[in-house]
Coordinates of C-alpha atoms in Angstrom, one line a residue:
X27 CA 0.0 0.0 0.0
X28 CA 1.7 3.0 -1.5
X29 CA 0.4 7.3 0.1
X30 CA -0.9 7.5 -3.5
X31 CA -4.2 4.7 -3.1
X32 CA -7.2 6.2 -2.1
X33 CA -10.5 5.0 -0.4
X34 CA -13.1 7.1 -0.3
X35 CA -15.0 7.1 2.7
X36 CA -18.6 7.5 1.4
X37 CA -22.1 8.3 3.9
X38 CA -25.0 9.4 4.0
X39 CA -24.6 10.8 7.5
X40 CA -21.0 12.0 8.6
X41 CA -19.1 9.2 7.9
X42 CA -16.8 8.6 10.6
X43 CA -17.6 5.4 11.2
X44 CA -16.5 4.6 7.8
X45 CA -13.8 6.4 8.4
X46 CA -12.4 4.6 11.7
X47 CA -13.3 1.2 10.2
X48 CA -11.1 1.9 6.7
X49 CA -8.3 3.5 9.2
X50 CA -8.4 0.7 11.8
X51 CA -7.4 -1.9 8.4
X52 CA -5.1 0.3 7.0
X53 CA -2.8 0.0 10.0
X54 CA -2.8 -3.6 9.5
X55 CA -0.7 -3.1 6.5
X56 CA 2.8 -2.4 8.2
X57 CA 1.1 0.8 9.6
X58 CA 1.0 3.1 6.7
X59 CA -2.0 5.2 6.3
X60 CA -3.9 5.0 3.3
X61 CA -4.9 8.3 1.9
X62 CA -8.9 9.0 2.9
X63 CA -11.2 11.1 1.2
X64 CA -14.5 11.7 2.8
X65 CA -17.8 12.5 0.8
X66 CA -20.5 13.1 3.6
X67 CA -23.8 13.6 3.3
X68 CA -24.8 12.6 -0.1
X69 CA -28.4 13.1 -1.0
X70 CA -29.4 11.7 -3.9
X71 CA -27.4 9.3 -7.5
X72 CA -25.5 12.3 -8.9
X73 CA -23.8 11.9 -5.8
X74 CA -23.2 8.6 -5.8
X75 CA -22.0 8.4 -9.9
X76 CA -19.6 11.2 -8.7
X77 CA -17.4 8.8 -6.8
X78 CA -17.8 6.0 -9.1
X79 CA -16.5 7.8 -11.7
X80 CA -13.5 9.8 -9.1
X81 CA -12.6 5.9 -7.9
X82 CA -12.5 4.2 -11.3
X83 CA -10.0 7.4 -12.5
X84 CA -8.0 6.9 -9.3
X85 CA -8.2 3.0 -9.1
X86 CA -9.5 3.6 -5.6
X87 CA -11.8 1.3 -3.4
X88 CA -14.9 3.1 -2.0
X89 CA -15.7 1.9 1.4
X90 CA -19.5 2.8 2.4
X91 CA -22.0 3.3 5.1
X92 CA -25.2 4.2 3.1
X93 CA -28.6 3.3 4.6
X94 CA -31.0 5.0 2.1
X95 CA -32.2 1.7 -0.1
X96 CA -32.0 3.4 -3.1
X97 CA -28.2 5.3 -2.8
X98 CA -26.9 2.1 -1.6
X99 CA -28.7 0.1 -4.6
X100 CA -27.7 2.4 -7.6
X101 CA -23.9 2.2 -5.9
X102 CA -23.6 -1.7 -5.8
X103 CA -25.0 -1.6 -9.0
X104 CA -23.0 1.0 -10.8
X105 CA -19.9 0.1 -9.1
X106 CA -20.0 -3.7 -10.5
X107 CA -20.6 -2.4 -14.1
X108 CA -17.5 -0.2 -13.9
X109 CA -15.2 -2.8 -12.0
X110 CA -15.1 -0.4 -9.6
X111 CA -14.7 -2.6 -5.8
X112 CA -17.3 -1.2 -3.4
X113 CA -17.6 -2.3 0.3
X114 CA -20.4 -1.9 2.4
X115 CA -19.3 -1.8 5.7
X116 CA -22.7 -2.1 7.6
X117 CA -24.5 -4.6 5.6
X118 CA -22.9 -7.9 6.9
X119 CA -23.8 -6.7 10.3
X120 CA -27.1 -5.3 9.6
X121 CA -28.4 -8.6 8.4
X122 CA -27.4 -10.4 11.3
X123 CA -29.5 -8.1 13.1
X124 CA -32.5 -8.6 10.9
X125 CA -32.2 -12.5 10.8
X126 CA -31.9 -12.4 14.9
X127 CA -34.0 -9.9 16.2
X128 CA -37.1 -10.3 12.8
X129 CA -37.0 -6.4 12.5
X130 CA -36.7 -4.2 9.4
X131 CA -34.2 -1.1 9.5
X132 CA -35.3 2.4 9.0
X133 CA -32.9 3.2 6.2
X134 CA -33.2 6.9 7.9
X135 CA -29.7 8.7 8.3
X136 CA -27.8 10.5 10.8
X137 CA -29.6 8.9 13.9
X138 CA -25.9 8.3 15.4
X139 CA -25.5 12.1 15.7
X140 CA -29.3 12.1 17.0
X141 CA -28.0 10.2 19.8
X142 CA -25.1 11.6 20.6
X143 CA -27.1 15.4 20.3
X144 CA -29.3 13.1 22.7
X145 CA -26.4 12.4 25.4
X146 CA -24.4 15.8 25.0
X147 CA -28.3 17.5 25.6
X148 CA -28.8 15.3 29.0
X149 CA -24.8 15.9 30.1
X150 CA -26.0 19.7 29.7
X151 CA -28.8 19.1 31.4
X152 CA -27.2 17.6 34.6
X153 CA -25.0 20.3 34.7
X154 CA -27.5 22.9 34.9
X155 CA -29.7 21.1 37.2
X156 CA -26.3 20.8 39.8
X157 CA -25.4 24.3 39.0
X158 CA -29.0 25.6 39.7
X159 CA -30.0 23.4 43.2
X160 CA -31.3 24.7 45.9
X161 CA -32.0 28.6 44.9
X162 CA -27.9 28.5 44.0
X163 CA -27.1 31.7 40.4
X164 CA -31.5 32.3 40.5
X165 CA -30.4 33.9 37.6
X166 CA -30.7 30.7 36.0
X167 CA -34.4 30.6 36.8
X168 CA -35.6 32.3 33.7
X169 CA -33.4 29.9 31.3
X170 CA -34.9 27.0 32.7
X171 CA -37.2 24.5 31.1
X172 CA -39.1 23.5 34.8
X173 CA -38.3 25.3 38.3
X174 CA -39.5 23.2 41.2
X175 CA -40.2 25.6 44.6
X176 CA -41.4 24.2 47.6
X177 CA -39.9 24.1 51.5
X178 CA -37.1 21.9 52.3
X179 CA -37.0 18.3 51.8
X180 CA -40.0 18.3 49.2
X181 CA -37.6 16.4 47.1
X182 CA -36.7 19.4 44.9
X183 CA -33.1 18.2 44.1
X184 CA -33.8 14.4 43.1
X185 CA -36.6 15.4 41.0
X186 CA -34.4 18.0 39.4
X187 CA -31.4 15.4 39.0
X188 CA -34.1 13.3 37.5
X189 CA -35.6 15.3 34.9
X190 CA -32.0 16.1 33.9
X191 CA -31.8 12.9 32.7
X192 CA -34.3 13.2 30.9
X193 CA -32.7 16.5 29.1
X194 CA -34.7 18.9 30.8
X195 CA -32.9 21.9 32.2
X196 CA -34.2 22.5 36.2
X197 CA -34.0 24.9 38.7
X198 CA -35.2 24.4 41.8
X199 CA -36.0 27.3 44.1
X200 CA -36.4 26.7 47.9
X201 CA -39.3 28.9 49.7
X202 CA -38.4 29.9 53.1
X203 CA -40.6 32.6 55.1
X204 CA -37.4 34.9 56.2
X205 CA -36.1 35.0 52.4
X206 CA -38.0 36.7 49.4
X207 CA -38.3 34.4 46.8
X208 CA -36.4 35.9 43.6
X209 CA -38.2 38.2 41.4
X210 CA -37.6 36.1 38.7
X211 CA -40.1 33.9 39.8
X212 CA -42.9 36.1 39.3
X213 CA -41.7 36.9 36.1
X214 CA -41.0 33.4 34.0
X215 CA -44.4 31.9 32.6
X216 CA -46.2 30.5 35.1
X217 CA -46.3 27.2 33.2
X218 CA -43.3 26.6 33.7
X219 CA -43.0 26.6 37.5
X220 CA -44.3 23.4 39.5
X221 CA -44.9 23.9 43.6
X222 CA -44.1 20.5 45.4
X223 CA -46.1 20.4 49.1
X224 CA -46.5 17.5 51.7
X225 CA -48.9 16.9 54.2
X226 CA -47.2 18.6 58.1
X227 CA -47.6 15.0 59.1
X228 CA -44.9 13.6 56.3
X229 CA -42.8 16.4 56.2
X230 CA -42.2 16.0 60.0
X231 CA -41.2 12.7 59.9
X232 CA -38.3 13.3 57.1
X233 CA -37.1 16.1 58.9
X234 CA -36.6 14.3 62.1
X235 CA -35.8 11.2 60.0
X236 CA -33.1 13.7 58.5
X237 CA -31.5 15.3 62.2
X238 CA -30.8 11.8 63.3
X239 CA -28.7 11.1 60.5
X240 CA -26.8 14.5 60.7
X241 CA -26.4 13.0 64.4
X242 CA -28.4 16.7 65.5
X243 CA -31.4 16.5 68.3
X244 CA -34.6 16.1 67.0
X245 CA -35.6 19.1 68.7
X246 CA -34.5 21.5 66.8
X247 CA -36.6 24.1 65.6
X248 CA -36.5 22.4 61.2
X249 CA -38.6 19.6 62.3
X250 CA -41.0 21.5 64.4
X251 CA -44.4 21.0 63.9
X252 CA -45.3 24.4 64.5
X253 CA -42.5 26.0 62.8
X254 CA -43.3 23.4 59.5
X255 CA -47.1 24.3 59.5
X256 CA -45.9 28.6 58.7
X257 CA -43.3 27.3 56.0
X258 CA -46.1 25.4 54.7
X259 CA -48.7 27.8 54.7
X260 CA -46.1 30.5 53.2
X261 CA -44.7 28.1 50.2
X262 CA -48.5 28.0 49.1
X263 CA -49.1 31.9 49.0
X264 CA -46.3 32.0 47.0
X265 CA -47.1 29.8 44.7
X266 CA -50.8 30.9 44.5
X267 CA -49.3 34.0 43.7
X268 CA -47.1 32.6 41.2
X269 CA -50.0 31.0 40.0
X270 CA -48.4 27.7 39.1
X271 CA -49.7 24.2 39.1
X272 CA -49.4 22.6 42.4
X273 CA -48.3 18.7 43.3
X274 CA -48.4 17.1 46.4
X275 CA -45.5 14.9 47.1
X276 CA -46.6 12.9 50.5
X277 CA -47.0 9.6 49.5
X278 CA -44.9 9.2 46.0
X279 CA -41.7 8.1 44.3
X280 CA -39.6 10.4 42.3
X281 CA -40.6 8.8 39.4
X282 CA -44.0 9.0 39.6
X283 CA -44.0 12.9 40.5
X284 CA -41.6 13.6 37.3
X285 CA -44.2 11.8 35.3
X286 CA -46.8 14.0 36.5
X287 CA -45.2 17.2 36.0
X288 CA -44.2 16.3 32.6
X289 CA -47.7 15.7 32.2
X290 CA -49.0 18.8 33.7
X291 CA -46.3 21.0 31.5
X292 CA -47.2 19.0 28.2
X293 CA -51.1 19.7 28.6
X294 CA -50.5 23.4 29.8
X295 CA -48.0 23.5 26.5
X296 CA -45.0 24.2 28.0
X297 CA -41.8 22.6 25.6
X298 CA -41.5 19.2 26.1
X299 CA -39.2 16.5 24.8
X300 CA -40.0 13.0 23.4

């Protein structure tokens, strides 16, 4: 293999996997790299005769990952009737998969970088989510997808690291009778902004659940009854005057919360992602 053969590295999508598989063969031959030149994206035959006719000039091998039926027909086809050597990188695979799992692929393109726009989206997410707990940069509140308010341990922060994963970016804004809540609350679209509450009863028992564990007396003033009761009855004027949809979290898993304010935001026609 001499720097002056070519493959071209032909897809309908980016092409880089294409262009790992070609570059992970060529270093089988004593190492040298074989000189690559990527078409991307082609759309429709004249693309497709264009590389026949560059490799038969060039005596080059095109090495393919085309999943439109009809591109990837025409280029098997032409290629044989011009001795030009074509490989098709995904097909040996891609039947396996059809004789083992009795599916049918969609032939659509590009749905590797819809993933990984899909993961990067969620990573965001997270980050936002971390960045924004707890009333932590409230500036953040009006580029949010969802804020969650409520008084402490409402589960504000596991819903928020939830919904991250689902790539929603959430703030979560605690209400707490000696702070004004930020103005930016009153400001954002009120279907945007979900109030979590729990029954005095509930909340008492995390609380105190939560000052044994921090090895604190159960005494102290965060898990009194009284002292819950005026948070409580302050987090809901606020949110009345926010005006936003209100969920109460006594009795339910994360899960089934984030379910229902995905709901909620999806009827009121807040964004929403599949």
């Amino acid at each position: 293999m001499n720097k002056k053969e070519l493959v071209y590295v032909v897809s309908d999508s980016v092409g880089e996997t294409a262009d790992m598989m070609v570059k992970a063969v060529a270093s089988q031959f004593n190492g040298k790299e074989v000189n690559i030149q990527h078409i991307s994206y082609v759309e429709d035959v004249k693309d497709i005769k264009d590389v026949i006719d560059m490799a038969k000039n060039s005596n080059s091998i095109i090495a393919y990952t085309i999943v439109i039926s009809h591109l990837k027909q025409y280029l098997d086809q032409k290629s044989r009737e011009v001795g030009v050597l074509a490989v098709d990188l995904m097909n040996p695979l891609m039947e396996v998969f059809i004789q083992k799992f009795k599916k049918i692929p969609t032939g659509e393109p590009k749905l590797m970088r819809k993933l990984d726009d899909e993961y990067f989206r969620r990573v965001e997410a997270i980050e936002f989510a971390v960045k924004h707990d707890d009333g932590q940069d409230s500036g953040g509140i009006k580029l949010a997808d969802i804020v969650l308010v409520g008084v402490s341990r409402t589960s504000k922060t596991p819903l928020s690291i939830y919904l991250a994963h689902k790539g929603f970016k959430v703030a979560n804004v605690p209400l707490v009778p000696e702070i004004s809540p930020p103005d930016d609350l009153f400001e954002i679209p009120k279907n945007r902004c979900v109030g979590l509450i729990i029954t005095p009863d509930k909340l008492n028992e995390i609380r105190r659940e939560r000052l044994k564990n921090l090895g604190l007396t159960i005494q102290a003033n965060y898990a009194n009854l009284e002292r819950i009761l005026e948070e409580l009855d302050y987090a809901e004027k606020i949110m009345k005057q926010i005006g936003c949809p209100i969920i109460n979290v006594s009795n339910k898993a994360i899960e089934e919360t984030a379910d229902l304010i995905l709901a909620m935001l999806k009827k009121r026609g807040t964004f929403y992602h599949e």
